[in-house]
mmCIF file of C-alpha atoms in Angstrom:
data_model
loop_
_atom_site.group_PDB
_atom_site.id
_atom_site.type_symbol
_atom_site.label_atom_id
_atom_site.label_comp_id
_atom_site.label_asym_id
_atom_site.label_seq_id
_atom_site.Cartn_x
_atom_site.Cartn_y
_atom_site.Cartn_z
ATOM 1 C CA GLY A 27 -30.522 39.247 -1.157
ATOM 2 C CA ASP A 28 -32.884 41.038 1.151
ATOM 3 C CA PRO A 29 -30.937 42.578 4.068
ATOM 4 C CA ASP A 30 -34.059 42.642 6.236
ATOM 5 C CA CYS A 31 -35.345 39.164 5.463
ATOM 6 C CA CYS A 32 -34.664 37.993 8.998
ATOM 7 C CA ASN A 33 -37.512 40.253 10.013
ATOM 8 C CA ARG A 34 -39.987 38.896 7.500
ATOM 9 C CA ASN A 35 -40.589 35.855 5.300
ATOM 10 C CA CYS A 36 -38.473 35.131 2.272
ATOM 11 C CA SER A 37 -40.203 35.297 -1.099
ATOM 12 C CA SER A 38 -40.018 31.571 -1.807
ATOM 13 C CA ALA A 39 -41.158 28.706 0.357
ATOM 14 C CA LEU A 40 -37.882 26.976 -0.504
ATOM 15 C CA GLN A 41 -35.741 29.922 0.576
ATOM 16 C CA GLN A 42 -34.402 30.408 4.062
ATOM 17 C CA CYS A 43 -32.923 33.429 5.785
ATOM 18 C CA ARG A 44 -29.282 33.128 6.729
ATOM 19 C CA CYS A 45 -28.703 34.836 10.069
ATOM 20 C CA ASN A 46 -25.646 34.771 12.323
ATOM 21 C CA ASP A 47 -23.504 37.152 14.318
ATOM 22 C CA GLY A 48 -23.040 39.505 11.364
ATOM 23 C CA SER A 49 -19.598 38.288 10.295
ATOM 24 C CA ASP A 50 -21.005 36.323 7.377
ATOM 25 C CA PRO A 51 -21.068 38.381 4.135
ATOM 26 C CA VAL A 52 -24.493 36.942 3.312
ATOM 27 C CA ASN A 53 -25.885 37.449 6.809
ATOM 28 C CA GLY A 54 -29.549 38.375 6.575
ATOM 29 C CA GLN A 55 -29.996 37.395 2.929
ATOM 30 C CA CYS A 56 -32.652 35.127 1.491
ATOM 31 C CA LEU A 57 -30.808 32.119 0.109
ATOM 32 C CA ALA A 58 -32.150 29.209 -1.899
ATOM 33 C CA GLY A 59 -32.816 25.991 -0.002
ATOM 34 C CA ALA A 60 -31.976 22.420 -0.949
ATOM 35 C CA ASN A 61 -32.704 21.524 -4.591
ATOM 36 C CA GLU A 62 -33.999 24.994 -5.530
ATOM 37 C CA THR A 63 -32.670 26.254 -8.856
ATOM 38 C CA CYS A 64 -29.553 28.447 -8.845
ATOM 39 C CA THR A 65 -26.821 29.802 -11.085
ATOM 40 C CA GLU A 66 -23.990 30.286 -8.600
ATOM 41 C CA ASN A 67 -22.843 29.016 -5.203
ATOM 42 C CA ALA A 68 -23.589 32.276 -3.390
ATOM 43 C CA GLU A 69 -27.320 31.850 -4.044
ATOM 44 C CA CYS A 70 -27.563 28.679 -1.960
ATOM 45 C CA LEU A 71 -27.992 28.169 1.749
ATOM 46 C CA SER A 72 -25.739 25.095 1.408
ATOM 47 C CA GLY A 73 -23.048 27.223 -0.261
ATOM 48 C CA ALA A 74 -22.965 24.999 -3.342
ATOM 49 C CA CYS A 75 -24.872 25.131 -6.622
ATOM 50 C CA THR A 76 -24.393 21.949 -8.648
ATOM 51 C CA CYS A 77 -22.185 22.720 -11.625
ATOM 52 C CA GLN A 78 -21.975 21.947 -15.336
ATOM 53 C CA PRO A 79 -18.652 20.286 -16.263
ATOM 54 C CA PRO A 80 -16.825 21.966 -19.144
ATOM 55 C CA ASN A 81 -16.861 20.422 -22.610
ATOM 56 C CA ARG A 82 -19.585 17.966 -21.635
ATOM 57 C CA PRO A 83 -23.199 17.553 -22.745
ATOM 58 C CA PRO A 84 -25.685 19.474 -20.581
ATOM 59 C CA ASP A 85 -25.995 17.799 -17.191
ATOM 60 C CA PRO A 86 -29.633 17.612 -16.006
ATOM 61 C CA GLN A 87 -28.392 17.524 -12.404
ATOM 62 C CA ALA A 88 -26.620 20.904 -12.735
ATOM 63 C CA GLY A 89 -28.118 24.172 -11.511
ATOM 64 C CA HIS A 90 -29.739 23.363 -8.184
ATOM 65 C CA CYS A 91 -28.638 23.925 -4.594
ATOM 66 C CA GLN A 92 -26.758 20.908 -3.364
ATOM 67 C CA ALA A 93 -28.342 18.722 -0.709
ATOM 68 C CA PRO A 94 -27.239 15.568 1.117
ATOM 69 C CA PHE A 95 -27.620 12.473 -1.079
ATOM 70 C CA TYR A 96 -29.117 9.130 -0.070
ATOM 71 C CA GLN A 97 -30.243 6.171 -2.156
ATOM 72 C CA GLY A 98 -31.127 2.846 -0.530
ATOM 73 C CA PHE A 99 -33.027 1.495 -3.572
ATOM 74 C CA GLU A 100 -36.226 0.926 -1.594
ATOM 75 C CA THR A 101 -38.474 2.577 -4.182
ATOM 76 C CA ASN A 102 -36.279 3.396 -7.214
ATOM 77 C CA THR A 103 -32.700 3.841 -8.448
ATOM 78 C CA SER A 104 -32.869 7.637 -8.831
ATOM 79 C CA GLY A 105 -29.468 9.295 -8.815
ATOM 80 C CA TRP A 106 -27.730 6.223 -10.244
ATOM 81 C CA THR A 107 -27.257 4.812 -13.739
ATOM 82 C CA GLY A 108 -26.499 1.155 -14.398
ATOM 83 C CA VAL A 109 -28.174 -0.220 -11.246
ATOM 84 C CA THR A 110 -31.001 -2.780 -11.184
ATOM 85 C CA ARG A 111 -33.241 -2.699 -8.110
ATOM 86 C CA VAL A 112 -33.815 -6.182 -6.658
ATOM 87 C CA ALA A 113 -35.677 -7.615 -3.682
ATOM 88 C CA SER A 114 -33.890 -8.757 -0.566
ATOM 89 C CA GLY A 115 -32.958 -12.424 -0.964
ATOM 90 C CA THR A 116 -32.097 -12.145 -4.669
ATOM 91 C CA HIS A 117 -29.102 -14.405 -5.361
ATOM 92 C CA GLY A 118 -29.265 -15.419 -1.703
ATOM 93 C CA ILE A 119 -28.287 -11.935 -0.459
ATOM 94 C CA THR A 120 -30.324 -10.183 2.235
ATOM 95 C CA SER A 121 -30.372 -6.424 1.672
ATOM 96 C CA SER A 122 -28.049 -4.364 3.842
ATOM 97 C CA GLU A 123 -31.065 -2.297 4.970
ATOM 98 C CA GLY A 124 -34.748 -2.536 4.107
ATOM 99 C CA ASP A 125 -36.380 -4.814 1.560
ATOM 100 C CA TYR A 126 -34.442 -3.914 -1.609
ATOM 101 C CA HIS A 127 -30.922 -3.261 -2.796
ATOM 102 C CA GLY A 128 -29.156 -2.700 -6.115
ATOM 103 C CA GLU A 129 -27.213 -4.944 -8.472
ATOM 104 C CA VAL A 130 -24.466 -3.781 -10.826
ATOM 105 C CA GLY A 131 -23.642 -5.683 -14.021
ATOM 106 C CA THR A 132 -20.277 -6.228 -15.659
ATOM 107 C CA GLY A 133 -18.290 -3.429 -17.267
ATOM 108 C CA SER A 134 -16.056 -0.401 -16.881
ATOM 109 C CA PHE A 135 -17.978 2.209 -14.883
ATOM 110 C CA ALA A 136 -20.945 -0.135 -15.080
ATOM 111 C CA ALA A 137 -22.765 1.957 -12.449
ATOM 112 C CA VAL A 138 -22.338 5.671 -11.716
ATOM 113 C CA THR A 139 -23.807 8.259 -9.353
ATOM 114 C CA ARG A 140 -23.198 12.029 -9.320
ATOM 115 C CA TRP A 141 -24.315 12.231 -5.668
ATOM 116 C CA GLY A 142 -27.183 14.456 -6.756
ATOM 117 C CA GLY A 143 -24.969 16.684 -8.899
ATOM 118 C CA TYR A 144 -21.361 17.736 -9.381
ATOM 119 C CA SER A 145 -19.951 20.498 -7.187
ATOM 120 C CA ASN A 146 -17.062 22.923 -7.615
ATOM 121 C CA GLN A 147 -17.248 24.144 -4.005
ATOM 122 C CA PHE A 148 -15.488 22.237 -1.229
ATOM 123 C CA PRO A 149 -17.717 22.279 1.895
ATOM 124 C CA PRO A 150 -16.228 24.058 4.941
ATOM 125 C CA GLY A 151 -16.256 20.851 6.990
ATOM 126 C CA GLY A 152 -15.491 18.497 4.137
ATOM 127 C CA TYR A 153 -17.812 15.683 3.068
ATOM 128 C CA THR A 154 -18.133 11.901 3.131
ATOM 129 C CA THR A 155 -19.335 9.443 0.494
ATOM 130 C CA SER A 156 -20.139 5.820 1.267
ATOM 131 C CA LEU A 157 -21.529 2.667 -0.311
ATOM 132 C CA ASP A 158 -22.377 -0.756 1.093
ATOM 133 C CA ILE A 159 -20.993 -3.596 -1.070
ATOM 134 C CA TYR A 160 -21.619 -7.319 -0.559
ATOM 135 C CA LEU A 161 -18.415 -9.372 -0.620
ATOM 136 C CA ASP A 162 -19.330 -12.923 -1.606
ATOM 137 C CA THR A 163 -16.417 -15.164 -0.654
ATOM 138 C CA THR A 164 -18.577 -18.248 -1.319
ATOM 139 C CA GLY A 165 -19.163 -17.488 -5.003
ATOM 140 C CA ASN A 166 -16.469 -19.737 -6.472
ATOM 141 C CA TYR A 167 -15.426 -17.087 -8.981
ATOM 142 C CA ALA A 168 -12.388 -17.239 -11.224
ATOM 143 C CA ASN A 169 -9.160 -16.311 -9.478
ATOM 144 C CA ASP A 170 -8.362 -12.571 -9.747
ATOM 145 C CA THR A 171 -11.909 -11.458 -10.599
ATOM 146 C CA ARG A 172 -12.077 -7.765 -9.653
ATOM 147 C CA PHE A 173 -14.150 -4.703 -8.922
ATOM 148 C CA ASP A 174 -13.201 -1.068 -8.258
ATOM 149 C CA TRP A 175 -15.224 1.461 -6.271
ATOM 150 C CA ILE A 176 -14.231 5.064 -6.990
ATOM 151 C CA SER A 177 -15.226 8.402 -5.486
ATOM 152 C CA ALA A 178 -13.813 11.317 -7.480
ATOM 153 C CA VAL A 179 -13.245 14.996 -6.753
ATOM 154 C CA ASN A 180 -13.695 17.988 -9.073
ATOM 155 C CA ARG A 181 -11.616 21.056 -9.784
ATOM 156 C CA PRO A 182 -12.991 24.540 -9.052
ATOM 157 C CA ASP A 183 -13.984 24.770 -12.740
ATOM 158 C CA CYS A 184 -16.117 21.598 -12.341
ATOM 159 C CA ASP A 185 -13.724 19.467 -14.401
ATOM 160 C CA HIS A 186 -12.265 16.184 -13.145
ATOM 161 C CA GLN A 187 -9.325 16.398 -10.729
ATOM 162 C CA ARG A 188 -8.696 12.942 -9.246
ATOM 163 C CA ASP A 189 -10.105 9.477 -8.519
ATOM 164 C CA PHE A 190 -9.801 7.769 -5.153
ATOM 165 C CA ALA A 191 -10.306 4.037 -5.664
ATOM 166 C CA PHE A 192 -10.869 0.925 -3.616
ATOM 167 C CA VAL A 193 -9.295 -1.842 -5.719
ATOM 168 C CA ALA A 194 -10.657 -5.310 -4.888
ATOM 169 C CA GLY A 195 -10.035 -8.828 -6.188
ATOM 170 C CA TYR A 196 -11.340 -12.323 -5.433
ATOM 171 C CA TYR A 197 -8.687 -15.009 -4.969
ATOM 172 C CA GLU A 198 -8.456 -18.724 -4.227
ATOM 173 C CA ASP A 199 -4.675 -19.107 -4.474
ATOM 174 C CA THR A 200 -2.056 -19.133 -1.728
ATOM 175 C CA ASP A 201 0.439 -16.348 -1.129
ATOM 176 C CA ALA A 202 1.339 -13.666 1.415
ATOM 177 C CA THR A 203 -2.251 -12.339 1.381
ATOM 178 C CA GLY A 204 -3.727 -15.674 2.513
ATOM 179 C CA THR A 205 -5.059 -18.938 1.187
ATOM 180 C CA GLY A 206 -8.414 -20.072 -0.157
ATOM 181 C CA PRO A 207 -11.493 -17.964 -1.031
ATOM 182 C CA ARG A 208 -11.001 -14.326 -0.025
ATOM 183 C CA PHE A 209 -11.077 -10.722 -1.149
ATOM 184 C CA VAL A 210 -7.875 -8.692 -1.232
ATOM 185 C CA ILE A 211 -8.410 -4.917 -1.255
ATOM 186 C CA ASN A 212 -6.303 -1.777 -1.204
ATOM 187 C CA ALA A 213 -6.850 1.959 -1.712
ATOM 188 C CA GLN A 214 -5.081 4.111 -4.309
ATOM 189 C CA PHE A 215 -5.447 6.880 -6.881
ATOM 190 C CA ASN A 216 -5.456 4.478 -9.843
ATOM 191 C CA SER A 217 -8.040 1.914 -10.877
ATOM 192 C CA GLY A 218 -8.561 -0.543 -13.697
ATOM 193 C CA ARG A 219 -6.849 -3.800 -14.540
ATOM 194 C CA GLY A 220 -4.067 -2.088 -16.469
ATOM 195 C CA SER A 221 -3.275 0.477 -13.762
ATOM 196 C CA SER A 222 -3.791 -1.195 -10.394
ATOM 197 C CA PHE A 223 -3.427 -4.514 -8.573
ATOM 198 C CA PRO A 224 -5.328 -5.519 -5.404
ATOM 199 C CA LYS A 225 -2.315 -7.403 -3.999
ATOM 200 C CA ASP A 226 0.124 -4.498 -4.459
ATOM 201 C CA ALA A 227 2.150 -4.782 -1.240
ATOM 202 C CA SER A 228 3.100 -1.098 -1.367
ATOM 203 C CA LYS A 229 -0.596 -0.149 -0.955
ATOM 204 C CA MET A 230 -1.127 -2.059 2.330
ATOM 205 C CA PRO A 231 -3.722 -4.573 1.065
ATOM 206 C CA ILE A 232 -6.197 -6.152 3.450
ATOM 207 C CA THR A 233 -7.633 -9.680 3.227
ATOM 208 C CA ILE A 234 -11.341 -10.281 3.940
ATOM 209 C CA VAL A 235 -12.547 -13.863 4.340
ATOM 210 C CA ALA A 236 -16.008 -13.514 5.888
ATOM 211 C CA PRO A 237 -18.845 -12.985 3.383
ATOM 212 C CA GLY A 238 -21.237 -10.128 4.027
ATOM 213 C CA TRP A 239 -21.971 -6.431 3.643
ATOM 214 C CA TYR A 240 -19.130 -3.961 4.079
ATOM 215 C CA THR A 241 -19.285 -0.168 3.982
ATOM 216 C CA PHE A 242 -16.706 1.500 1.718
ATOM 217 C CA GLN A 243 -16.288 5.072 2.909
ATOM 218 C CA HIS A 244 -14.384 8.097 1.556
ATOM 219 C CA GLU A 245 -13.931 11.029 3.936
ATOM 220 C CA PHE A 246 -12.751 14.184 2.106
ATOM 221 C CA ARG A 247 -11.313 16.813 4.431
ATOM 222 C CA GLY A 248 -9.043 19.857 4.509
ATOM 223 C CA ALA A 249 -9.033 23.645 4.776
ATOM 224 C CA PRO A 250 -9.088 26.243 1.969
ATOM 225 C CA GLY A 251 -5.582 26.742 0.585
ATOM 226 C CA GLY A 252 -4.426 23.503 2.175
ATOM 227 C CA PRO A 253 -4.025 19.960 0.868
ATOM 228 C CA LEU A 254 -6.938 17.605 0.337
ATOM 229 C CA VAL A 255 -6.738 14.532 2.570
ATOM 230 C CA VAL A 256 -8.956 11.513 1.901
ATOM 231 C CA GLU A 257 -9.469 8.877 4.576
ATOM 232 C CA MET A 258 -10.675 5.655 2.928
ATOM 233 C CA THR A 259 -12.173 3.135 5.341
ATOM 234 C CA ILE A 260 -13.828 -0.276 5.131
ATOM 235 C CA LEU A 261 -16.291 -1.038 7.922
ATOM 236 C CA ASN A 262 -18.030 -4.330 8.679
ATOM 237 C CA SER A 263 -21.798 -4.751 9.073
ATOM 238 C CA LEU A 264 -21.552 -3.674 12.728
ATOM 239 C CA GLY A 265 -19.924 -0.390 11.716
ATOM 240 C CA VAL A 266 -16.526 -1.428 13.060
ATOM 241 C CA PRO A 267 -13.564 -0.275 10.926
ATOM 242 C CA VAL A 268 -11.693 -3.157 9.318
ATOM 243 C CA MET A 269 -8.989 -1.098 7.606
ATOM 244 C CA SER A 270 -8.262 2.528 6.784
ATOM 245 C CA TRP A 271 -5.942 4.219 4.295
ATOM 246 C CA THR A 272 -5.034 7.921 4.061
ATOM 247 C CA LEU A 273 -4.392 9.338 0.585
ATOM 248 C CA SER A 274 -3.158 12.831 -0.247
ATOM 249 C CA ASP A 275 -1.422 14.330 -3.273
ATOM 250 C CA PRO A 276 0.536 17.600 -2.806
ATOM 251 C CA SER A 277 -0.972 19.036 -5.987
ATOM 252 C CA ASP A 278 -4.529 18.719 -4.611
ATOM 253 C CA ILE A 279 -5.063 22.132 -2.992
ATOM 254 C CA ILE A 280 -8.567 23.000 -1.809
ATOM 255 C CA GLY A 281 -9.944 26.016 -3.649
ATOM 256 C CA VAL A 282 -7.032 26.035 -6.115
ATOM 257 C CA THR A 283 -7.040 22.631 -7.823
ATOM 258 C CA VAL A 284 -9.792 20.974 -5.755
ATOM 259 C CA GLY A 285 -13.487 21.826 -5.748
ATOM 260 C CA GLY A 286 -16.330 19.564 -4.598
ATOM 261 C CA ASN A 287 -17.546 16.080 -5.385
ATOM 262 C CA ARG A 288 -17.634 14.487 -8.819
ATOM 263 C CA TYR A 289 -18.921 10.920 -9.363
ATOM 264 C CA GLY A 290 -18.993 7.603 -7.609
ATOM 265 C CA GLY A 291 -18.351 4.744 -10.030
ATOM 266 C CA VAL A 292 -18.260 0.939 -9.993
ATOM 267 C CA THR A 293 -16.127 -1.021 -12.441
ATOM 268 C CA ASN A 294 -17.063 -4.697 -12.162
ATOM 269 C CA GLU A 295 -15.875 -8.061 -13.537
ATOM 270 C CA PHE A 296 -18.243 -10.223 -11.461
ATOM 271 C CA PRO A 297 -21.518 -11.509 -12.946
ATOM 272 C CA PHE A 298 -23.201 -9.023 -10.600
ATOM 273 C CA LEU A 299 -22.224 -6.924 -7.587
ATOM 274 C CA ALA A 300 -24.755 -6.182 -4.851
ATOM 275 C CA ILE A 301 -24.754 -2.585 -3.506
ATOM 276 C CA ASP A 302 -26.892 -0.677 -1.030
ATOM 277 C CA GLU A 303 -27.067 2.423 1.211
ATOM 278 C CA SER A 304 -25.283 5.029 -0.932
ATOM 279 C CA ARG A 305 -24.708 8.374 0.763
ATOM 280 C CA ARG A 306 -23.044 11.748 0.428
ATOM 281 C CA THR A 307 -23.096 13.677 3.701
ATOM 282 C CA GLU A 308 -21.537 16.736 5.331
ATOM 283 C CA PRO A 309 -20.770 17.209 9.041
#
């Protein structure tokens, strides 16, 4: 870095000078701005250079300074795989925002996003990922048709550490969770039909009857050397929380076994699942 860059322009239009009270070890250095190429975290103004996971094919999203991620599918599906962009009104569903949204087909991890790139650096203030999902309680689907929405976290070496999953199922039966058409949803570390169950009473399932768009939010927080805590919340279309779960595993230690974000993934058994407004943000 250039120790005097605060007194003159940085060499690149994408670089910015990091200035503070002098306590920062990179105070006064020219650091790369959002999406500029990098090889290590210390080169980036954001403090995170997207990383290449070990023992994986080269990731085209690795090696640039991490930036906030947003995809509302208004013009394309960039940043996602397995999503079809459709106009508002398709299958009778008005987009959550704007004139377009996405549809996910059937399959295990049928749609995936890397939030702009994997990270091995946990942000100082944590981060939040979110996705709007349309819950169609009028669809007359087979009982116990399911989807999972997962936001995963990396290790400091950029390998996978843990999944945090919303586990959802459509039901028309009668039991302790309700009666008639409804979604039953819980939050847990596991996902998949063989490893999780939406009605698991030990996971505090919630029942949703009203059709519409709901925001599924993961808030990752914690301090270096301390445990990772993930607050998983469902909000209705007015932004009012419907239910929240707090997940934490004692082996998830920030900076030791926990790095930054990994993927967001949808596993889906419905003919299609409407999604919109995907975000990764920092405070």
